[in-house]
Every structure is written in structure tokens, then in C-alpha cells.
mmCIF file of C-alpha atoms in Angstrom:
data_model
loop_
_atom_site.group_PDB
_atom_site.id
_atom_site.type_symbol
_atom_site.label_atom_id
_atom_site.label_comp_id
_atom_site.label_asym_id
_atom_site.label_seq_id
_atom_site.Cartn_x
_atom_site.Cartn_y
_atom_site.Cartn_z
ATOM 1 C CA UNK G 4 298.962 137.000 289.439
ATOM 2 C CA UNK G 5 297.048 139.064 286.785
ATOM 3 C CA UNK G 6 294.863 141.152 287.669
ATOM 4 C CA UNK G 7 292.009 141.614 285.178
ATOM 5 C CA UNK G 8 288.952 145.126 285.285
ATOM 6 C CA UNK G 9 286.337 145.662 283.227
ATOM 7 C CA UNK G 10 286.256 149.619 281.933
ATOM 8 C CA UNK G 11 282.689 150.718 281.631
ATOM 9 C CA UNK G 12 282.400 153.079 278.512
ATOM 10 C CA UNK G 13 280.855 156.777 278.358
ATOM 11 C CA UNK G 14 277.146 157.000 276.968
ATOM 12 C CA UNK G 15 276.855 159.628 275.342
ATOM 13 C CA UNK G 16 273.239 161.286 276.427
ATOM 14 C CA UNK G 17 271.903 161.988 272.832
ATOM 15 C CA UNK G 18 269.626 159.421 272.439
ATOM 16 C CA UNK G 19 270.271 158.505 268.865
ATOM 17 C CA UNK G 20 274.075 157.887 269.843
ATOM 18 C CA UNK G 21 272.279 154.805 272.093
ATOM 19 C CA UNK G 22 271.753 153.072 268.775
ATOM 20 C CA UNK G 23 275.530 152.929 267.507
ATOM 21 C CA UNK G 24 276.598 150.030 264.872
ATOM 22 C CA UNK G 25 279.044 148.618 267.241
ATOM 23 C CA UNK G 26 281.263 147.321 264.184
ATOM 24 C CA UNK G 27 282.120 150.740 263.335
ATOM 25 C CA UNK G 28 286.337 150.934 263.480
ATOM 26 C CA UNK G 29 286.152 154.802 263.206
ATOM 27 C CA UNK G 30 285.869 156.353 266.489
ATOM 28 C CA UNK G 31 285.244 159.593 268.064
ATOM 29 C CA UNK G 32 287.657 160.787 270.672
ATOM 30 C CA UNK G 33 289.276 163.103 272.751
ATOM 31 C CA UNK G 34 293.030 164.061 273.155
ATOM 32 C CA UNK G 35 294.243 167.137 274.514
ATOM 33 C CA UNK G 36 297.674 167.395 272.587
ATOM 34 C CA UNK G 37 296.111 167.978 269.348
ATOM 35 C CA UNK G 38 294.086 171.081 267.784
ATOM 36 C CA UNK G 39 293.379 169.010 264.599
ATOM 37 C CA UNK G 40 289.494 168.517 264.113
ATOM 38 C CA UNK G 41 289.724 164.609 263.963
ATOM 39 C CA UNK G 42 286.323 164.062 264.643
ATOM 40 C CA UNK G 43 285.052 165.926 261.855
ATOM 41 C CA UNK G 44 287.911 165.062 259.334
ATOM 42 C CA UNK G 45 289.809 161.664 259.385
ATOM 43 C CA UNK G 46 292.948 161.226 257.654
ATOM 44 C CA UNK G 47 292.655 157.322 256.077
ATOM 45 C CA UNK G 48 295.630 157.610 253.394
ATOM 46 C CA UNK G 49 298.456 159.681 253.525
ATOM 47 C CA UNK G 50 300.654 160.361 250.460
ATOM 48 C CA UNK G 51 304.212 162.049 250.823
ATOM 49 C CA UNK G 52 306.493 163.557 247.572
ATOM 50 C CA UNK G 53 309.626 165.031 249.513
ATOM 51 C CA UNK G 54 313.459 165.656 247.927
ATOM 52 C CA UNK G 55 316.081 165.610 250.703
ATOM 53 C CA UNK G 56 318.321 169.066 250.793
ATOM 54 C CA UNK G 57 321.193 168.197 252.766
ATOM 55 C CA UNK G 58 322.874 172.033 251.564
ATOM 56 C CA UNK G 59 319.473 173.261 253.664
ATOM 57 C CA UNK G 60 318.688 170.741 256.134
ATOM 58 C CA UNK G 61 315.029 170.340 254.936
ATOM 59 C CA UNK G 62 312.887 168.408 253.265
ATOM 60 C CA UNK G 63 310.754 169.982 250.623
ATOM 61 C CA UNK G 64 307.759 168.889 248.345
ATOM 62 C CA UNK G 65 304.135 167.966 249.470
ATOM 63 C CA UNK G 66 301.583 165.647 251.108
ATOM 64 C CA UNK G 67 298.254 164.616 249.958
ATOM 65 C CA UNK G 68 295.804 163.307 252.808
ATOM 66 C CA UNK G 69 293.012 161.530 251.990
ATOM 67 C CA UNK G 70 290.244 162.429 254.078
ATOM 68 C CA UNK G 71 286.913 160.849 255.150
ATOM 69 C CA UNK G 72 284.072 163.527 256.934
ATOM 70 C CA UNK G 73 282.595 161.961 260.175
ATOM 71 C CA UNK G 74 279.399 162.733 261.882
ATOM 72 C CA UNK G 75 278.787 162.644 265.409
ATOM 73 C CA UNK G 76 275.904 160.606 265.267
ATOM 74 C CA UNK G 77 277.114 157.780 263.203
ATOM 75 C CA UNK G 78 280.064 156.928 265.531
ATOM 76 C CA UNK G 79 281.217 155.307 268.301
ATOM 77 C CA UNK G 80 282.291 157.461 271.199
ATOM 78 C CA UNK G 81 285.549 156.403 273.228
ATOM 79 C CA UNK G 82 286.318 156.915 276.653
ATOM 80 C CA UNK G 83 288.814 159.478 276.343
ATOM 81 C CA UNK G 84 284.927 161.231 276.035
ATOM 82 C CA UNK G 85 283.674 162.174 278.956
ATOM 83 C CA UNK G 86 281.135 164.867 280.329
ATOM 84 C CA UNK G 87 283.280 167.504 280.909
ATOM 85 C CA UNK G 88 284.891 167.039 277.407
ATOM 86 C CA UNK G 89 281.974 166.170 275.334
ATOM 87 C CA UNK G 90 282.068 169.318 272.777
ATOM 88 C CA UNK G 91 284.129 168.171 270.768
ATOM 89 C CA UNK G 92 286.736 170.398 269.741
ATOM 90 C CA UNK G 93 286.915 172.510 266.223
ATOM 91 C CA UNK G 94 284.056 170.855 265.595
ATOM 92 C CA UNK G 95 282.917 172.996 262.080
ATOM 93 C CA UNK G 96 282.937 171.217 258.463
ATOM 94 C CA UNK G 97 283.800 174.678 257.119
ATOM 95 C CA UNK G 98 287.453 174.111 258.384
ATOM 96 C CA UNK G 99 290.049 171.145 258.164
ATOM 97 C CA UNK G 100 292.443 172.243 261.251
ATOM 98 C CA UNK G 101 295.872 169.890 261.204
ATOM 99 C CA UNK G 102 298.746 170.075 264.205
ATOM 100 C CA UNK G 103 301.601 172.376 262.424
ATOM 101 C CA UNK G 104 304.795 173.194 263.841
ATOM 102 C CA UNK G 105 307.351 174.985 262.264
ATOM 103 C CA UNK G 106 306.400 174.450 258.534
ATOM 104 C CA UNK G 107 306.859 176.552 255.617
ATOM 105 C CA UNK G 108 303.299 176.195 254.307
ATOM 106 C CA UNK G 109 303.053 177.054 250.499
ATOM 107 C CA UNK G 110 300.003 176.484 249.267
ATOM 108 C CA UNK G 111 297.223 174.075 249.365
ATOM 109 C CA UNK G 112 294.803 171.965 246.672
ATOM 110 C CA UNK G 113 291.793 170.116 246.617
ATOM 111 C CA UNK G 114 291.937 167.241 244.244
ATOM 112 C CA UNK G 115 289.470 166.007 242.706
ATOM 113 C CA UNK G 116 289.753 163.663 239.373
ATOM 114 C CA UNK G 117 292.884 165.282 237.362
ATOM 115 C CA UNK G 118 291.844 169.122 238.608
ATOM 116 C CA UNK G 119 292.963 170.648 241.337
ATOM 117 C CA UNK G 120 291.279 173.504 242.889
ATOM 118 C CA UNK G 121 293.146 175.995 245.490
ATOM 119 C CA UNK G 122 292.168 176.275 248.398
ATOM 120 C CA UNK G 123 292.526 179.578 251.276
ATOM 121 C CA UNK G 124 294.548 178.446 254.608
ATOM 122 C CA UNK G 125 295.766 180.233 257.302
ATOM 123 C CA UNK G 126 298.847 179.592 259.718
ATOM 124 C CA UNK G 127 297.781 179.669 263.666
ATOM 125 C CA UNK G 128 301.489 179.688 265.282
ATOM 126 C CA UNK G 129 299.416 180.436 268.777
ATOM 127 C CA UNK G 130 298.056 176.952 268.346
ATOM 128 C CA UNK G 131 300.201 175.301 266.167
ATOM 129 C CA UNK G 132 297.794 174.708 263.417
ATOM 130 C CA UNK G 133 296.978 174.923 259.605
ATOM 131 C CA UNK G 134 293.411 175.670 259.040
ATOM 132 C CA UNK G 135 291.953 175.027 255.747
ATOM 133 C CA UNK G 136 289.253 176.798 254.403
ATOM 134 C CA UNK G 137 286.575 174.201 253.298
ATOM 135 C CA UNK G 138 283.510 176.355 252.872
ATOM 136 C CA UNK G 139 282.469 175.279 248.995
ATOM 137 C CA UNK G 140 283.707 171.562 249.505
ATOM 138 C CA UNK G 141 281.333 168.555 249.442
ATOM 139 C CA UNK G 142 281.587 166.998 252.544
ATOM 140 C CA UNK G 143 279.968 163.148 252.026
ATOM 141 C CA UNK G 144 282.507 161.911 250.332
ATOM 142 C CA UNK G 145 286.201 160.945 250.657
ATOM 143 C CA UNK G 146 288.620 163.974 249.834
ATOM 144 C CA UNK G 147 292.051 164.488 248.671
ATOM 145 C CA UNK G 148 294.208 167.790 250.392
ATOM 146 C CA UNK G 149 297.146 168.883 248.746
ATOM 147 C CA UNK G 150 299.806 170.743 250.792
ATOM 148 C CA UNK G 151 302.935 172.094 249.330
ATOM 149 C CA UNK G 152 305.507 172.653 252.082
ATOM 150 C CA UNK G 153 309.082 172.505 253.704
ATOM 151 C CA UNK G 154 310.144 171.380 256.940
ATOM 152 C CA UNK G 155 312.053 174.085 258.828
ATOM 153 C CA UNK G 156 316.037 173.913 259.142
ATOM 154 C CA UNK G 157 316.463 175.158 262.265
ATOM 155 C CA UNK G 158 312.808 174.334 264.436
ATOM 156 C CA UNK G 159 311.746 171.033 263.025
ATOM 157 C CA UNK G 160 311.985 169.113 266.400
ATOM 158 C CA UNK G 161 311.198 165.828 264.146
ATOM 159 C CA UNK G 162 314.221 165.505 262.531
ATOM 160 C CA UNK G 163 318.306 165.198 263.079
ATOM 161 C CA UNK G 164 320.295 166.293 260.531
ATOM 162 C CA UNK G 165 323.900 165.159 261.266
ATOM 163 C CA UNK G 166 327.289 166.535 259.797
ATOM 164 C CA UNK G 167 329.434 163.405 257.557
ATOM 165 C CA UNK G 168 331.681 164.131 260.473
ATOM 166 C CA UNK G 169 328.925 162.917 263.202
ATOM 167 C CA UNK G 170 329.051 159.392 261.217
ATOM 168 C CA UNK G 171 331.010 156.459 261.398
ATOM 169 C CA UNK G 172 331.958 156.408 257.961
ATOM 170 C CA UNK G 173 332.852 160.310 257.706
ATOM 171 C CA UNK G 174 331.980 160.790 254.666
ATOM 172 C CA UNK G 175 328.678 161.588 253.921
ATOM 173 C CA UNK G 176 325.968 163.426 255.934
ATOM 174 C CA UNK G 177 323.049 162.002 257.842
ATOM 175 C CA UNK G 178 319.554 162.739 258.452
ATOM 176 C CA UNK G 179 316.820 160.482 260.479
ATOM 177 C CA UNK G 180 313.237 161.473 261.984
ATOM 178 C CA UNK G 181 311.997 160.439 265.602
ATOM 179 C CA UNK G 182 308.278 161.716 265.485
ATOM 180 C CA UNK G 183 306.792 160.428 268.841
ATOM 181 C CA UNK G 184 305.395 161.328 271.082
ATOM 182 C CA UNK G 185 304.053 164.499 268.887
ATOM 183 C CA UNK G 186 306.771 166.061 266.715
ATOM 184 C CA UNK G 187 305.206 164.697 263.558
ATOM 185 C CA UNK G 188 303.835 167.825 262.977
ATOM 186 C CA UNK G 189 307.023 168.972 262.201
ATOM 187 C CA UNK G 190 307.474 166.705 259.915
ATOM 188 C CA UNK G 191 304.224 167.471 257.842
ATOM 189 C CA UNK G 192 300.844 169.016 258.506
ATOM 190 C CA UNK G 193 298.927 166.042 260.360
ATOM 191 C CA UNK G 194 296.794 164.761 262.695
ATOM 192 C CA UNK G 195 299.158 164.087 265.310
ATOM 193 C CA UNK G 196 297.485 161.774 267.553
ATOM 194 C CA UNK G 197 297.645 158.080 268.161
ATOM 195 C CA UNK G 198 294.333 158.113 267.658
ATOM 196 C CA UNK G 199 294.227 158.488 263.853
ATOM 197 C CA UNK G 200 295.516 156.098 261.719
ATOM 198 C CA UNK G 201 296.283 155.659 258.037
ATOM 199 C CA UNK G 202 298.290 154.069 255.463
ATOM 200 C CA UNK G 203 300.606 155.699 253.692
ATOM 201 C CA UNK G 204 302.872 155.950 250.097
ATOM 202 C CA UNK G 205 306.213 157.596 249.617
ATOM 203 C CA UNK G 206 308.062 159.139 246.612
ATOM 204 C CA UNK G 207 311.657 160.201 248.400
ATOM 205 C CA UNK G 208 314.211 161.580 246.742
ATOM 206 C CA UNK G 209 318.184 162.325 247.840
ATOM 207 C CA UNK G 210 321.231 162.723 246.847
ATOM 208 C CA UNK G 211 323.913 160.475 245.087
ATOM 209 C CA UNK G 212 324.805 157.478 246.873
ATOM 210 C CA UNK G 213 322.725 157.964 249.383
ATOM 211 C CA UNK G 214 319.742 155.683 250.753
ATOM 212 C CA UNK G 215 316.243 156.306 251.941
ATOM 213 C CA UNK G 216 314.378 153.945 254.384
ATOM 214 C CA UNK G 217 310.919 154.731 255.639
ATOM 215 C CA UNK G 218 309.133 152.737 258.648
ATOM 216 C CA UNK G 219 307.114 150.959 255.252
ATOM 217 C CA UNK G 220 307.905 148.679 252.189
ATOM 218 C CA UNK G 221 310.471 150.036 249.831
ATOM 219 C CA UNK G 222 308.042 149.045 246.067
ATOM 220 C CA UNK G 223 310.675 150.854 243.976
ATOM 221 C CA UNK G 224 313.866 152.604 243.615
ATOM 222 C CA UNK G 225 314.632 154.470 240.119
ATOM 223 C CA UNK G 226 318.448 154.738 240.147
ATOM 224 C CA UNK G 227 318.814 157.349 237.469
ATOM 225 C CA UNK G 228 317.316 161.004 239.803
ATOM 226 C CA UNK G 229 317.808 158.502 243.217
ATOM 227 C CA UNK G 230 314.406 158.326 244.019
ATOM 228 C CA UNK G 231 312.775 155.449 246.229
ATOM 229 C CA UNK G 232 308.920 154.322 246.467
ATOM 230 C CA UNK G 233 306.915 153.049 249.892
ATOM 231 C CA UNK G 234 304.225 151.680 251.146
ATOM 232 C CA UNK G 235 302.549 150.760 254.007
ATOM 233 C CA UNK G 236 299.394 149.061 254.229
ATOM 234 C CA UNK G 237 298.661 148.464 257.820
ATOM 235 C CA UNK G 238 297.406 151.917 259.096
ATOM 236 C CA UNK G 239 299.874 153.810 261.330
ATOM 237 C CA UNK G 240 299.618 156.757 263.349
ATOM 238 C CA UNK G 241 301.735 159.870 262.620
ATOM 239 C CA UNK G 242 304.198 159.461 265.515
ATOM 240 C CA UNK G 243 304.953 155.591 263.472
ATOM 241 C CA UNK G 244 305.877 158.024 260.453
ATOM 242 C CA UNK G 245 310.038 157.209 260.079
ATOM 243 C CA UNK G 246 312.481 158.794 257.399
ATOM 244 C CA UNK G 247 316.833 158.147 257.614
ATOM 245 C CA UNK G 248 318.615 158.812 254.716
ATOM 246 C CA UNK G 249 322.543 158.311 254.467
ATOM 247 C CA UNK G 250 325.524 156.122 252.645
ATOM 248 C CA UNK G 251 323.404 152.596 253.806
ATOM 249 C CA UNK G 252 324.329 149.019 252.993
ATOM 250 C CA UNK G 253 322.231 146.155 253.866
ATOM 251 C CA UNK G 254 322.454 142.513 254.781
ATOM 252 C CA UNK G 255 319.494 139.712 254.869
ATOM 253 C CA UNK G 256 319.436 137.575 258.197
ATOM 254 C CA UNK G 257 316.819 135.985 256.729
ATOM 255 C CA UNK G 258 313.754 136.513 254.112
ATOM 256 C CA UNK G 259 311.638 138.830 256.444
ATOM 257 C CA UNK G 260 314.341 139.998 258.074
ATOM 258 C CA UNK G 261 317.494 142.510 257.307
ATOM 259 C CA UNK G 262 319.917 144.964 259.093
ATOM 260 C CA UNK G 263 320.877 148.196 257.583
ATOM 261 C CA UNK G 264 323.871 150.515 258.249
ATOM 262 C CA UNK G 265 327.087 152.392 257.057
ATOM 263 C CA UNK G 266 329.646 150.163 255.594
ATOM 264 C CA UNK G 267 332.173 150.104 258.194
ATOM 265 C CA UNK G 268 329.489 148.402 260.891
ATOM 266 C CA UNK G 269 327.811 145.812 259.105
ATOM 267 C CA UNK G 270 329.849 142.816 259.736
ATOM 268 C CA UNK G 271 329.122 144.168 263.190
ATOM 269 C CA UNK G 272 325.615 144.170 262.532
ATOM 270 C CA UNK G 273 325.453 140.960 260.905
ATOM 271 C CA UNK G 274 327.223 139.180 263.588
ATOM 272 C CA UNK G 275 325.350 141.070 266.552
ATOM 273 C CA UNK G 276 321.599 140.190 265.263
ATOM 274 C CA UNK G 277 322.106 136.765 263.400
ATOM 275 C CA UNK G 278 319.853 135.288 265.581
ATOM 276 C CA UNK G 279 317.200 137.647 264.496
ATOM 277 C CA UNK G 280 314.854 135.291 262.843
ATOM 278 C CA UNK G 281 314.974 132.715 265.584
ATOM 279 C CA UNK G 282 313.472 135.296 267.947
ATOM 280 C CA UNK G 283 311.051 136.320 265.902
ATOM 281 C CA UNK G 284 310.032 132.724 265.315
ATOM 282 C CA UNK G 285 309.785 131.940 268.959
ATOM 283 C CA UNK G 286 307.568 134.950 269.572
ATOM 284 C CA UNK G 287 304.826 133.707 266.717
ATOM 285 C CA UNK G 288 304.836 130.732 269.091
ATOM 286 C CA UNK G 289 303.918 131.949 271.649
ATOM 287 C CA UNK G 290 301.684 134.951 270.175
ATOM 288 C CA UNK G 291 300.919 134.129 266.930
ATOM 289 C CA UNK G 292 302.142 134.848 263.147
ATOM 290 C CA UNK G 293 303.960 138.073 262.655
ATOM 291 C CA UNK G 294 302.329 140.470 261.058
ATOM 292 C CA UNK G 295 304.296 143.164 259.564
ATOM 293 C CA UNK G 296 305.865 140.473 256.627
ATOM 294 C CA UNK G 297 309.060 142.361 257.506
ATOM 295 C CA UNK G 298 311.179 143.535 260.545
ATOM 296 C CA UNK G 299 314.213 144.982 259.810
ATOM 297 C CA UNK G 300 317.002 147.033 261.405
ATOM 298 C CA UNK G 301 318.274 150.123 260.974
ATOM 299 C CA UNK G 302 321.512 151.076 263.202
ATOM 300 C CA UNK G 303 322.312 154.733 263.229
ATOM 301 C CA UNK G 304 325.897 156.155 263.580
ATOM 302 C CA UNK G 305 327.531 156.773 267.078
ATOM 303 C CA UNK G 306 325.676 160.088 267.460
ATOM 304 C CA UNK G 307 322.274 158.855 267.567
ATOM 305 C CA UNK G 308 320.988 159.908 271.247
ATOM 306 C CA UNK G 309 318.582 157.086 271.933
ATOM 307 C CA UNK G 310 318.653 153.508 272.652
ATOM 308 C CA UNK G 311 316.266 152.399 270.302
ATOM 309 C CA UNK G 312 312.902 154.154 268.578
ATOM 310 C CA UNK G 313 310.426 151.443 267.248
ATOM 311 C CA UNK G 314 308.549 151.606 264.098
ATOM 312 C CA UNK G 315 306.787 149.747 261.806
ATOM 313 C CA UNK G 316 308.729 147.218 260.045
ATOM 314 C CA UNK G 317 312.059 149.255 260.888
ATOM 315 C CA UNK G 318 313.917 149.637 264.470
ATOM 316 C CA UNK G 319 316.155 152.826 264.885
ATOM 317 C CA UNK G 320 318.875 151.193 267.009
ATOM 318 C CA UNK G 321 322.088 152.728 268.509
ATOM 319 C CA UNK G 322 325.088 151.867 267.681
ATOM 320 C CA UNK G 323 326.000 150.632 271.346
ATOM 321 C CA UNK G 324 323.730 147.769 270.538
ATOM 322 C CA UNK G 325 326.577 146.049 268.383
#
């Protein structure tokens, strides 16, 4: 039996908010685990340029997010809105607040053509935030914020960085990312709410032999400095953000589909999901083409804590699943 309800959505009493264009896929909301000011600021592109340090467990470089400025009277409100949360929270254009945990904040640009401009920011460990002074910036147009950065090597709560003795293989160290429900913010300065969503690029770069896999299409991969490209086009919140990096080798199950993993398991791997694609084709039966174009695996050396951590386009999977 299914059970069906109909939820009735939150008016909200301004009168001119009555009057909404319905089409609108930006909306205003309310979540209570973020400090970021979403509904004044919303991140629609995010851009990372990070270099792997395995000597310092961190990941160093910088993130540009795109931004778009919203007004409260040209958007939807959500349900998560109701009357005893209706002021929205840091609610003033003259500040772009993102969820920070833990980061070594360096400095921070506005972009604009091929000039950037610095900008004054302050750190709010209380809170967890980075607030961005935005007092002289024009704010009716979309917006590029540069922040140089590292993650931290001992408090980032987003990311594992295993020993090459904590592998299968032994030789070479590890390092992979689980960002939900909210550790993204340790990961980079973000609106880190499921909420938000935006595509994203990558420029990552690590050491000699190693491989880098994001949860997004791999566009490049210049073998001389060991750097690889990504992208993502379908929109992704920050908790979908996923980084591994280690001694990786591959194998196609089919042409949307491919397992990843250190040499010694993947004739394990190869054997364990070979009926990958069949599954896959089953479930477009029954709910329609797959969307992603790809859906590979990823299984993580015997360490790895979880059974599996879903992303886009890339499963984290144990290696009890083999």
C-alpha cells in the first residue's frame, strides 16, 4: 500500500512574495547546520586548483565560487521557512559568510575580467565561518571569489589520509574525502548545505604514480607535473564533493561503466561487479535512462571504515564488497 499526502507550502505574508514566478529553480530556505548566507549569495559554479602533500597531509591551493546575489522578493520560499524562522539568517549584501572548519585561510580575490581585486575577510572559529567583506562590490551581477587556502593536517574531519602501510598494496600512501553529512567545510570554504547546488571544475595535482578521481568527469590528465582535469555538469551539493588519490588501476565493465582500485584487487574487482552494466540496464527499465553518462567504482583499501559512500558518478566501496 502507498500511502500518498499533499504538503501545503508556507506563504510568506509580504504581499509581493504572493506573486512569485513559480518556474524559478532558485529557492530560499532555511537550514540550521549552516551559518553561510545562502539566501543572499548562491554558489552556481565552483572551481577547485589543489596539489596533494602527502609529506603534510593537506591539500593546498584555492577555490573560485561563482556567485549569483538573490533577493527576497524575487524567490520562491521553501518549507523549511516557516514563521518562527522567517528572518532569514546573515541576511546583509555587505558580507559573503561560508561554513569554515579548520582551514588555513590565506587570502581572498574578487575577479573580475583578468584583475583581481583583494578583498578583507575575517575567520569566526565561534561559528565556523569565513566572512567576506563585500562592501564596494556590485551586487546584480554574477561574481567570482577567490580563496587561497589549505586544509588542516590534523582537524580536517573531511578527509583520511592513510599510511602505504594501511593499503593493500603497501607501497604507496592513500588519501580519500567523505564530506557528508557537513564536513565539506573542511574540505574548502562552502556553502555546506544540501540545499545549494553547483557544478564544479577541478585542476588536481599529486605525486608520481599516483591517481586522482573526483565524484566528476576526468577531461584531462597532463602526465608530465601529474596533474588531472574534472568536470561536472549536473549541479551537486557540497557534501557530493569526492577526492581519493593513490597507486589506482582501472578496468571497463562496460562503456559507462568502470571499477577502480590498487593493483593487487582488481581481478577481484573485475570479477565481483561484471554484472555491473546489466543492473544498471534493468534499472533504466524500470525508471528511466541513466543520467549521470557514467557510474563507476572506486574500492578503497582494507582500512576504509564504511560500507559504501555514494557520489556522483563514483561509489566509495569497501573492500569487503569483493
Amino acid at each position: 500500500m502507498f500511502l500518498c499526502c499533499k504538503r501545503q507550502r508556507h506563504v510568506h505574508p509580504d504581499e509581493k512574495l504572493q506573486h512569485r514566478d513559480q518556474s524559478q529553480s532558485i529557492r530560499l530556505f532555511y537550514d540550521p547546520n549552516s551559518v553561510s548566507n545562502f539566501n543572499t549569495y548562491r554558489v552556481i559554479h565552483t572551481h577547485f586548483d589543489l596539489t596533494v602533500d602527502f609529506s603534510s597531509n593537506i591539500l593546498d591551493g584555492y577555490v573560485q565560487l561563482d556567485i549569483k546575489p538573490l533577493s527576497n522578493t524575487e524567490y520562491e520560499y521553501s518549507s523549511t521557512i516557516t514563521s518562527k524562522n522567517i528572518e532569514i539568517p546573515n541576511n546583509d549584501k555587505k558580507q559573503f559568510v561560508l561554513d569554515c572548519r579548520h582551514l588555513n585561510i590565506k587570502k581572498v580575490f574578487l575577479k573580475s575580467n583578468d584583475t583581481e581585486k583583494l578583498l578583507s575577510f575575517q575567520i569566526d572559529d565561534k561559528h565556523e565561518s569565513l566572512i567576506i567583506d563585500m562592501t564596494d562590490i556590485l551586487k546584480t551581477s554574477v561574481v567570482s571569489i577567490i580563496i587561497h587556502y589549505s586544509t588542516s593536517n590534523t582537524k580536517c574531519t573531511a578527509l583520511q589520509w592513510l599510511t602505504k602501510e594501511q593499503t593493500a598494496d603497501r607501497q604507496y600512501p592513500y588519501m580519500f574525502s567523505q564530506c557528508q553529512a557537513i564536513h565539506a567545510r573542511s574540505l574548502y570554504p562552502c556553502q555546506d548545505t544540501p540545499g545549494v547546488k553547483s557544478t564544479f571544475t577541478a585542476k588536481i595535482t599529486c605525486p608520481k604514480p599516483l591517481t586522482a578521481l573526483m565524484s566528476g568527469l576526468q577531461t584531462k590528465h597532463d602526465k608530465n607535473i601529474n596533474t588531472f582535469y574534472f568536470e561536472q555538469k549536473q549541479a551537486i551539493p557540497s557534501y557530493l564533493i569526492a577526492i581519493a588519490v593513490g597507486q589506482l588501476v582501472s578496468y571497463d565493465l562496460s562503456p559507462r561503466i568502470r571499477v577502480w582500485t590498487e593493483p593487487s584487487m582488481i581481478k577481484q574487482c573485475q570479477y565481483e561487479f561484471s554484472e555491473a552494466e546489466q543492473f544498471l540496464t534493468a534499472a533504466e527499465k524500470l525508471l528511466g535512462k541513466y543520467q549521470w553518462e557514467r557510474y563507476d567504482f572506486l574500492v578503497l583499501p582494507p582500512s576504509f571504515p564504511c560500507k559504501l559512500l555514494y557520489n556522483e558518478k563514483s561509489d566509495f566501496s569497501e573492500t569487503r564488497t569483493i
